[in-house]
Amino acid sequence: MAVAWKRKDLLDLESLSAEEIELILETTGSFKEISQRPIKKVPTLRGQTVVLFFFEPSTRTRTSFELAAKRMSADIVNIQTSASSLTKGETLKDTARNIEAMKVNIIIMRHSCSGAPHMLAGSVSPSIINAGDGSHEHPTQGLLDIFTIKEHKKKIEGLNVSIIGDIAHSRVARSNIWGLTKLGAKVTVCGPATLMPPEVEKLGVKVTYDIKEAIEGADVINMLRIQLERQGQNLFPSIRDYSMAFGLDAGKMKMAKKDVLIMHPGPVNRGVEITPEVADGPYSVILEQVTNGIAVRMAVLYLLSGVKERVE
Amino acid sequence: MDVILKNGRVVDPANSMDTEADILVKAGKIAQVGKGLKVQDARQVDCKGKVVLPGLIDSHTHFRQPGREDEEDFVTGSRAALKGGFTSVLCMANTNPVVDNKGVVEYICSEAAKAGLINIYTVAAVTKGLEGKELTETAQISAAGAKALSDDGKPVINPEILRRAMEYAKMFNLPVISHCEDPFLSRNGVMNEGLLSTRMGLKGIPRAAETVMVARDIEIARLSGARLHIAHVSTKESVEAVRQAKKRKIAVTCETCPHYFVLTEEAVSEYNTNAKVNPPLRTQEDVEAIKKGLSDGTIDIISTDHAPHSAEEKDVEFDFAATGMIGLEFAASLSYMELVKKNVLDWKGFAEKLSINPSRLLSLKNKGSLSEGADADITVFDPSGTRKVEISSIESKSKNTPLLGRELAGTAAIVIVGGKIKYENGKFC
Ligand SMILES: [Zn+2]
């Protein structure tokens, strides 16, 4: 392997090098094999404590991390709270210092504010894994998306990957953009102009408001979840209008390449950003993403734990 | 005892003076300015190599008294001012209670006098409770001593109310200081909108949020015929709008703050809440435009927008952190380093932006100049002085500044207020 893992935390993909990303992907491959065994447990993290520190409700990501940690024999503590409950007195840093004082090894953190994991990483000693911060990044989601693409396409470099939906508020989009462009993919982002973050083209992606352009020639189409709460903020006129222009259905799929992969970070709003027949259709790898999510998170836990022996 | 400042470089734009001279201070006033003054019974202070300026005046300060004395009060704020070379400050009205009636104005005037270190002036709110709905009782407020009107921290959203407030203020020759921010465009924003906000996943504040209000307020100034002063200009477009308004002979002045010509939005990367400020730090292009505006006279004043915040308000998630940074202790050094040393302003320009222009804005009699008979408020600035910004040496009660760790060049050596030396070589007197 070209590089060794040196970081204390996994906060984002923006700051990782292509080599570091490749290292995680390679490590993921060996952990995926464990998930396919009849007894899916290895002692790699025995004696280590992993805290799931979630400030935002999340079933999927939390469950995925929890399973990853359990399959590696870590002790797990769940702390679920909301960002607003902290404003009553104890600050985020206070809470984190308390957790630190309990001598834990890794804190997996989700927070509705961008940068919250970065703030903690600088002030407490346990490793921090960002499990999604505001509209900023969701690095393990980006990694599992890239791993899934690579499994199918054998490479990332030169692939055309289109990300469609609410780019502005999407941490999944940002992590995918960084990871994919670092590995040499050509990324197109597509969505309504109102949901396009300012100057996003400067991240080295192509921007289009025409879904046809995003579908044609794409090797991978990653459909983002549209937050239904955005309705009424005048970010788009209505769900119906959004679906017509940016929803992926069988009709639009006719423009796609024959070997396209359809991805979605879940949970899917069926009939809004993607129709059930496409989400469940032959090109969809949505469930594989879920399976790979556990392997990616095992790899990340392993690398951050600093444990040398991977698998017994 | 009288004081004589010997052989300093005396810079006094009011008298077109920039020459080595002596200044005699007697009974709180400037008694005499000239070369080789010979006086008995006066304390001689050697100012060779130093720049002697009319006392610096900050037209935009938040001292948090009344209401948040845990963050700053008149005494600690005054000490910060003195350390930074300021002899007078203008406090904004967004305290608790708000400075929106005669009683609070009187309270501030009397408490400030008790602190007794510098001249502390106050603005009063344009509208009661800063709510943008009902005009404050301007005649009474003016009689009680308020020097300007401002809802700073917020814009007056309703342009009709702003128009009436300005028309009314005109009768008392009070300027209206406008915090130009369209709250709809800036809603939930925490930093400048652009590539960096996209990368950081933070909600941006578009530059237009400032510019549309600058343009609107200029038109209302024209309509009302009153004096408009635009606070903390941060964008290239605002500078241009003011430049055009001045060409049209509209009674508009404006200020910027050192952080808008020293820092860019890059200071918030790493989610540094000490660099979170409103309006937000912008781009290098804006920094250049602001420097241009300072050098061509479009921007009249350098103010600090000194905004103390407790660690509890800053040491939190970026979205939740309070906006603002302290500035009184650093403004003169930063202006020297970024403007004088880099030939954006000469010393005359420095004295204009930091003393005479603010004194004119606020109609402060006998301040802003070193004329014989003027109040003896004098700042002796040492260009060779240095300071490292460290928490332990900050006078302000609050330590929120993105400059921590920076080396500053140029310090206030001696600060005289009302004829008395209040600060000398790092010590308060
Ligand atoms: Zn303001």
Coordinates of C-alpha atoms in Angstrom, one line a residue, chain B:
Chain B
M1 CA 1.1 69.8 36.0
D2 CA 1.3 71.0 32.4
V3 CA 2.8 68.8 29.8
I4 CA 4.9 69.6 26.9
L5 CA 5.3 67.0 24.1
K6 CA 8.7 67.7 22.5
N7 CA 9.9 67.1 19.0
G8 CA 7.2 64.7 17.8
R9 CA 6.0 64.6 14.2
V10 CA 2.8 66.6 14.7
V11 CA 0.1 65.6 12.2
D12 CA -3.0 67.8 12.3
P13 CA -5.1 67.9 9.1
A14 CA -7.4 70.6 10.6
N15 CA -4.4 73.0 10.5
S16 CA -2.7 71.4 7.4
M17 CA 0.2 70.5 9.7
D18 CA 2.7 67.7 9.3
T19 CA 6.0 68.8 10.9
E20 CA 8.2 68.3 13.8
A21 CA 7.0 70.5 16.6
D22 CA 6.2 70.8 20.3
I23 CA 2.8 70.9 21.9
L24 CA 2.0 72.5 25.2
V25 CA -0.9 71.2 27.2
K26 CA -2.3 73.4 29.9
A27 CA -5.5 73.2 31.9
G28 CA -7.0 70.5 29.7
K29 CA -6.5 72.4 26.5
I30 CA -3.9 72.7 23.8
A31 CA -2.2 75.9 24.8
Q32 CA 0.5 76.2 22.1
V33 CA 1.9 74.4 19.1
G34 CA 5.3 75.3 17.7
K35 CA 8.9 74.6 17.3
G36 CA 11.3 74.9 20.2
L37 CA 8.7 75.9 22.8
K38 CA 10.4 76.8 26.1
V39 CA 8.2 76.4 29.1
Q40 CA 9.0 76.2 32.8
D41 CA 7.1 74.0 35.2
A42 CA 5.8 71.6 32.6
R43 CA 6.6 68.0 32.4
Q44 CA 8.7 67.4 29.3
V45 CA 7.9 64.3 27.3
D46 CA 10.3 63.4 24.5
C47 CA 8.3 62.4 21.4
K48 CA 11.2 62.2 18.9
G49 CA 10.4 59.5 16.3
K50 CA 6.8 59.4 17.3
V51 CA 3.7 60.7 15.6
V52 CA 1.6 63.1 17.5
L53 CA -2.1 63.0 16.4
P54 CA -5.4 64.5 17.5
G55 CA -6.9 61.9 19.9
L56 CA -8.4 59.0 18.0
I57 CA -12.2 58.7 17.9
D58 CA -14.1 55.5 17.3
S59 CA -17.5 56.1 15.8
H60 CA -18.7 52.5 16.3
T61 CA -18.2 50.7 19.6
H62 CA -20.2 48.3 21.7
F63 CA -19.4 48.5 25.4
R64 CA -22.3 46.2 26.5
Q65 CA -23.2 48.4 29.5
P66 CA -26.0 48.2 30.5
G67 CA -26.9 44.6 30.3
R68 CA -23.8 42.5 29.5
E69 CA -21.2 43.8 31.8
D70 CA -19.8 40.3 31.9
E71 CA -18.5 41.0 28.4
E72 CA -17.4 44.7 28.7
D73 CA -18.1 47.7 30.7
F74 CA -17.2 51.4 30.6
V75 CA -14.0 50.8 32.6
T76 CA -12.6 47.8 30.7
G77 CA -13.8 49.2 27.4
S78 CA -12.0 52.5 28.2
R79 CA -8.8 50.7 29.0
A80 CA -9.0 48.8 25.7
A81 CA -9.6 52.1 24.0
L82 CA -6.6 53.8 25.6
K83 CA -4.3 50.9 24.9
G84 CA -5.4 51.2 21.2
G85 CA -4.8 55.0 21.2
F86 CA -8.5 56.1 21.3
T87 CA -9.5 59.1 23.4
S88 CA -13.2 59.0 22.5
V89 CA -15.7 56.4 21.5
L90 CA -19.3 56.3 20.3
C91 CA -21.3 53.5 21.9
M92 CA -24.1 51.8 19.9
A93 CA -27.6 51.6 21.3
N94 CA -28.2 47.8 21.2
T95 CA -27.7 47.3 25.0
N96 CA -30.1 45.9 27.4
P97 CA -32.1 48.0 28.0
V98 CA -31.8 49.6 24.6
V99 CA -30.7 53.2 24.5
D100 CA -34.1 54.4 23.2
N101 CA -35.1 57.0 25.7
K102 CA -33.7 60.0 27.6
G103 CA -33.3 58.0 30.8
V104 CA -30.9 55.5 29.3
V105 CA -28.9 58.3 27.6
E106 CA -28.6 60.1 30.9
Y107 CA -27.5 56.8 32.6
I108 CA -24.8 56.3 30.1
C109 CA -23.5 59.8 30.2
S110 CA -23.3 59.7 34.0
E111 CA -21.7 56.2 34.2
A112 CA -19.3 57.0 31.5
A113 CA -18.2 60.1 33.4
K114 CA -17.7 58.0 36.5
A115 CA -15.4 55.7 34.6
G116 CA -13.4 58.8 33.9
L117 CA -10.8 57.5 31.5
I118 CA -11.9 58.5 28.0
N119 CA -14.8 60.4 26.4
I120 CA -17.7 58.0 26.0
Y121 CA -20.6 59.2 23.8
T122 CA -23.7 57.4 22.9
V123 CA -26.0 57.0 20.0
A124 CA -29.7 56.5 20.6
A125 CA -31.9 54.1 18.7
V126 CA -33.8 55.2 15.7
T127 CA -36.8 53.2 16.8
K128 CA -38.0 52.0 20.2
G129 CA -36.5 48.7 21.2
L130 CA -34.7 48.6 17.8
E131 CA -38.0 47.2 16.5
G132 CA -38.3 49.3 13.5
K133 CA -41.8 50.4 14.3
E134 CA -42.0 53.6 16.4
L135 CA -39.6 56.6 16.4
T136 CA -37.7 57.3 19.6
E137 CA -38.3 60.7 21.3
T138 CA -35.6 62.4 19.4
A139 CA -35.9 65.9 20.8
Q140 CA -35.5 64.6 24.3
I141 CA -32.7 62.2 23.4
S142 CA -30.8 64.9 21.6
A143 CA -31.2 67.3 24.6
A144 CA -29.9 64.5 26.8
G145 CA -26.7 64.3 24.8
A146 CA -27.0 61.5 22.2
K147 CA -24.7 62.2 19.3
A148 CA -26.4 60.1 16.5
L149 CA -29.3 57.8 15.9
S150 CA -28.8 54.2 14.9
D151 CA -30.6 50.8 15.2
D152 CA -27.1 49.2 14.6
G153 CA -27.3 45.5 14.6
K154 CA -30.4 45.8 12.5
P155 CA -31.5 47.8 9.6
V156 CA -34.7 49.9 9.7
I157 CA -36.7 47.6 7.5
N158 CA -39.5 49.9 6.6
P159 CA -38.2 52.7 4.4
E160 CA -41.1 55.0 5.3
I161 CA -40.1 54.9 8.9
L162 CA -36.5 55.5 8.0
R163 CA -37.5 58.5 6.0
R164 CA -39.5 60.0 8.8
A165 CA -36.8 59.3 11.3
M166 CA -34.2 61.1 9.1
E167 CA -36.4 64.1 8.5
Y168 CA -37.0 64.4 12.2
A169 CA -33.3 63.8 13.0
K170 CA -32.4 66.6 10.6
M171 CA -33.9 69.2 12.9
F172 CA -31.4 68.3 15.6
N173 CA -28.5 67.9 13.2
L174 CA -28.2 64.2 14.2
P175 CA -26.8 61.8 11.7
V176 CA -28.5 58.5 11.2
I177 CA -26.0 55.6 11.2
S178 CA -27.3 52.8 9.0
H179 CA -26.5 49.1 9.4
C180 CA -27.1 48.2 5.8
E181 CA -28.4 44.6 5.7
D182 CA -31.4 43.3 3.9
P183 CA -32.6 40.7 6.4
F184 CA -34.5 38.7 3.8
L185 CA -31.4 38.2 1.7
S186 CA -29.1 37.6 4.7
R187 CA -31.5 35.3 6.5
N188 CA -29.7 32.5 8.4
G189 CA -26.4 33.5 6.7
V190 CA -23.2 33.2 8.8
M191 CA -20.4 34.1 6.3
N192 CA -19.8 35.6 2.9
E193 CA -21.6 33.8 0.1
G194 CA -19.3 32.2 -2.4
L195 CA -17.0 29.3 -3.1
L196 CA -15.8 29.1 0.5
S197 CA -19.4 29.0 1.9
T198 CA -20.1 26.3 -0.6
R199 CA -17.1 24.3 0.5
M200 CA -17.8 24.7 4.2
G201 CA -21.5 24.0 3.8
L202 CA -22.4 27.2 5.6
K203 CA -25.2 29.5 4.6
G204 CA -23.8 32.5 2.9
I205 CA -24.7 36.2 3.1
P206 CA -24.7 37.6 -0.5
R207 CA -23.0 40.9 -1.0
A208 CA -26.3 42.2 -2.4
A209 CA -27.8 42.0 1.1
E210 CA -25.6 45.0 1.9
T211 CA -25.6 46.8 -1.4
V212 CA -29.3 46.9 -1.9
M213 CA -29.7 48.6 1.5
V214 CA -26.9 51.0 0.8
A215 CA -28.6 52.0 -2.4
R216 CA -32.0 52.3 -0.7
D217 CA -30.7 54.4 2.2
I218 CA -28.8 56.7 -0.2
E219 CA -32.1 57.5 -1.9
I220 CA -33.8 58.1 1.4
A221 CA -31.0 60.4 2.4
R222 CA -31.6 62.3 -0.8
L223 CA -35.4 62.3 -0.2
S224 CA -35.1 63.5 3.5
G225 CA -32.2 65.8 3.1
A226 CA -30.8 64.4 6.3
R227 CA -27.2 63.2 7.0
L228 CA -26.7 59.5 6.4
H229 CA -23.7 57.6 7.7
I230 CA -23.3 54.0 6.5
A231 CA -21.7 51.7 9.1
H232 CA -19.1 49.1 8.4
V233 CA -18.9 49.0 4.6
S234 CA -17.7 45.6 3.5
T235 CA -18.2 45.3 -0.2
K236 CA -16.8 46.7 -3.4
E237 CA -20.3 47.5 -4.6
S238 CA -21.1 49.5 -1.4
V239 CA -18.0 51.6 -1.9
E240 CA -19.0 52.3 -5.5
A241 CA -22.6 53.2 -4.4
V242 CA -21.2 55.7 -1.9
R243 CA -18.8 57.1 -4.4
Q244 CA -21.6 57.8 -6.8
A245 CA -23.8 59.3 -4.1
K246 CA -21.1 61.7 -3.1
K247 CA -20.8 62.8 -6.8
R248 CA -24.5 63.5 -6.7
K249 CA -23.9 65.7 -3.6
I250 CA -26.0 63.6 -1.3
A251 CA -25.2 64.0 2.4
V252 CA -23.7 60.6 2.9
T253 CA -20.6 59.5 4.7
C254 CA -19.4 56.0 5.5
E255 CA -17.0 54.0 7.6
T256 CA -15.2 50.7 7.3
C257 CA -13.4 48.6 9.9
P258 CA -9.9 47.3 9.9
H259 CA -11.1 43.7 9.6
Y260 CA -12.6 44.6 6.2
F261 CA -9.2 45.7 4.8
V262 CA -7.0 43.3 6.8
L263 CA -8.8 40.0 6.6
T264 CA -10.8 38.1 4.0
E265 CA -13.3 35.3 4.4
E266 CA -10.4 32.9 4.5
A267 CA -10.2 33.8 8.2
V268 CA -13.4 31.7 8.9
S269 CA -12.1 28.6 7.2
E270 CA -11.5 26.0 9.9
Y271 CA -14.8 27.3 11.3
N272 CA -13.1 30.0 13.3
T273 CA -15.9 31.7 15.2
N274 CA -13.7 34.6 16.2
A275 CA -13.8 35.6 12.6
K276 CA -17.6 35.4 12.4
V277 CA -18.8 39.0 12.0
N278 CA -21.6 40.9 10.5
P279 CA -21.3 42.0 7.7
P280 CA -19.1 39.0 7.0
L281 CA -15.5 39.2 5.9
R282 CA -15.4 39.3 2.1
T283 CA -12.8 38.7 -0.6
Q284 CA -9.5 40.1 -1.6
E285 CA -11.3 42.1 -4.3
D286 CA -13.4 43.8 -1.7
V287 CA -10.3 44.5 0.4
E288 CA -8.7 46.2 -2.6
A289 CA -11.9 48.2 -3.3
I290 CA -12.1 49.3 0.4
K291 CA -8.4 50.5 0.3
K292 CA -9.2 52.4 -2.8
G293 CA -12.2 53.9 -1.2
L294 CA -10.1 55.0 1.8
S295 CA -7.4 56.5 -0.3
D296 CA -9.8 58.5 -2.6
G297 CA -11.9 59.8 0.2
T298 CA -15.1 57.7 -0.5
I299 CA -14.7 56.1 2.9
D300 CA -14.5 58.8 5.5
I301 CA -13.9 56.9 8.7
I302 CA -12.2 53.9 10.1
S303 CA -14.2 52.6 13.0
T304 CA -13.8 49.5 15.0
D305 CA -17.2 47.9 15.5
H306 CA -15.7 46.7 18.7
A307 CA -18.0 43.9 19.7
P308 CA -17.0 42.0 22.8
H309 CA -18.5 38.5 23.3
S310 CA -17.9 36.0 26.1
A311 CA -16.2 32.7 25.4
E312 CA -19.5 30.9 25.9
E313 CA -21.0 32.8 23.0
K314 CA -18.1 32.1 20.7
D315 CA -16.9 28.6 21.7
V316 CA -19.9 26.9 20.1
E317 CA -21.0 25.6 16.7
F318 CA -20.3 28.2 14.0
D319 CA -24.0 28.6 13.2
F320 CA -24.8 29.4 16.8
A321 CA -21.8 31.6 17.6
A322 CA -22.3 35.3 18.2
T323 CA -21.2 37.7 15.5
G324 CA -18.5 40.4 16.1
M325 CA -14.9 40.8 17.2
I326 CA -13.1 43.2 19.5
G327 CA -11.2 45.9 17.7
L328 CA -10.3 49.0 19.8
E329 CA -6.9 47.7 20.8
F330 CA -5.8 46.8 17.3
A331 CA -7.4 49.3 14.9
A332 CA -4.7 51.9 14.9
S333 CA -1.9 49.3 14.5
L334 CA -3.8 47.6 11.7
S335 CA -4.4 50.9 10.0
Y336 CA -0.8 51.8 10.3
M337 CA 0.4 48.4 9.0
E338 CA -2.0 48.0 6.1
L339 CA -2.6 51.6 5.1
V340 CA 0.2 53.9 6.1
K341 CA 3.1 51.5 5.6
K342 CA 1.6 50.3 2.3
N343 CA 1.1 53.9 1.1
V344 CA -2.7 53.7 0.9
L345 CA -2.9 56.6 3.3
D346 CA -0.4 59.1 4.6
W347 CA -0.4 60.2 8.2
K348 CA -2.7 63.0 7.4
G349 CA -5.2 60.5 5.9
F350 CA -4.7 58.3 9.0
A351 CA -5.6 61.3 11.3
E352 CA -8.6 62.2 9.1
K353 CA -10.1 58.7 9.1
L354 CA -9.5 58.1 12.8
S355 CA -10.0 61.5 14.3
I356 CA -11.2 64.6 12.4
N357 CA -13.8 62.9 10.3
P358 CA -15.5 61.0 13.2
S359 CA -15.4 64.3 15.2
R360 CA -17.2 66.0 12.3
L361 CA -19.7 63.2 11.9
L362 CA -20.7 63.5 15.6
S363 CA -20.3 67.3 15.7
L364 CA -17.9 67.0 18.7
K365 CA -16.8 70.5 19.5
N366 CA -13.1 71.1 20.1
K367 CA -12.1 67.6 19.2
G368 CA -10.4 66.0 16.2
S369 CA -7.7 68.7 15.9
L370 CA -4.6 70.1 17.7
S371 CA -5.7 73.7 17.3
E372 CA -4.7 76.0 20.1
G373 CA -7.7 76.1 22.5
A374 CA -9.0 72.6 21.5
D375 CA -9.5 69.9 24.0
A376 CA -6.2 68.3 24.8
D377 CA -7.1 64.8 23.5
I378 CA -3.8 63.6 22.0
T379 CA -2.5 60.2 20.8
V380 CA 1.2 59.8 20.5
F381 CA 1.8 56.9 18.2
D382 CA 5.0 55.0 18.1
P383 CA 5.5 53.4 14.6
S384 CA 8.4 51.3 16.0
G385 CA 6.3 49.8 18.8
T386 CA 5.3 46.2 18.5
R387 CA 2.7 44.0 20.1
K388 CA 1.9 40.3 19.8
V389 CA -1.9 39.7 20.2
E390 CA -2.3 37.3 23.1
I391 CA -5.2 36.6 25.4
S392 CA -3.2 37.5 28.4
S393 CA -2.4 41.0 27.2
I394 CA -5.9 42.0 25.9
E395 CA -7.4 44.7 28.1
S396 CA -11.0 44.1 26.9
K397 CA -13.0 41.8 29.1
S398 CA -13.7 39.7 26.1
K399 CA -11.0 38.1 24.0
N400 CA -12.8 37.4 20.7
T401 CA -10.5 38.3 18.0
P402 CA -9.2 36.4 15.0
L403 CA -5.9 38.2 15.3
L404 CA -4.7 36.0 18.2
G405 CA -1.0 35.1 17.6
R406 CA -0.4 38.0 15.2
E407 CA 2.4 40.4 15.5
L408 CA 1.3 44.0 15.2
A409 CA 3.5 47.0 14.3
G410 CA 2.9 50.4 15.7
T411 CA 1.4 51.1 19.2
A412 CA 0.0 53.9 21.1
A413 CA 2.8 55.2 23.3
I414 CA 1.0 58.0 25.2
V415 CA -2.6 58.9 25.3
I416 CA -3.8 62.2 26.7
V417 CA -7.5 62.8 27.5
G418 CA -8.6 66.2 28.6
G419 CA -5.1 67.3 29.2
K420 CA -4.2 64.3 31.5
I421 CA -1.9 61.5 30.5
K422 CA -4.1 58.4 30.9
Y423 CA -1.8 55.9 29.3
E424 CA 1.9 55.9 28.9
N425 CA 4.3 53.2 27.7
G426 CA 2.0 50.3 28.5
K427 CA 0.7 51.6 31.8
F428 CA -2.5 53.3 32.8
C429 CA -2.2 56.5 34.8

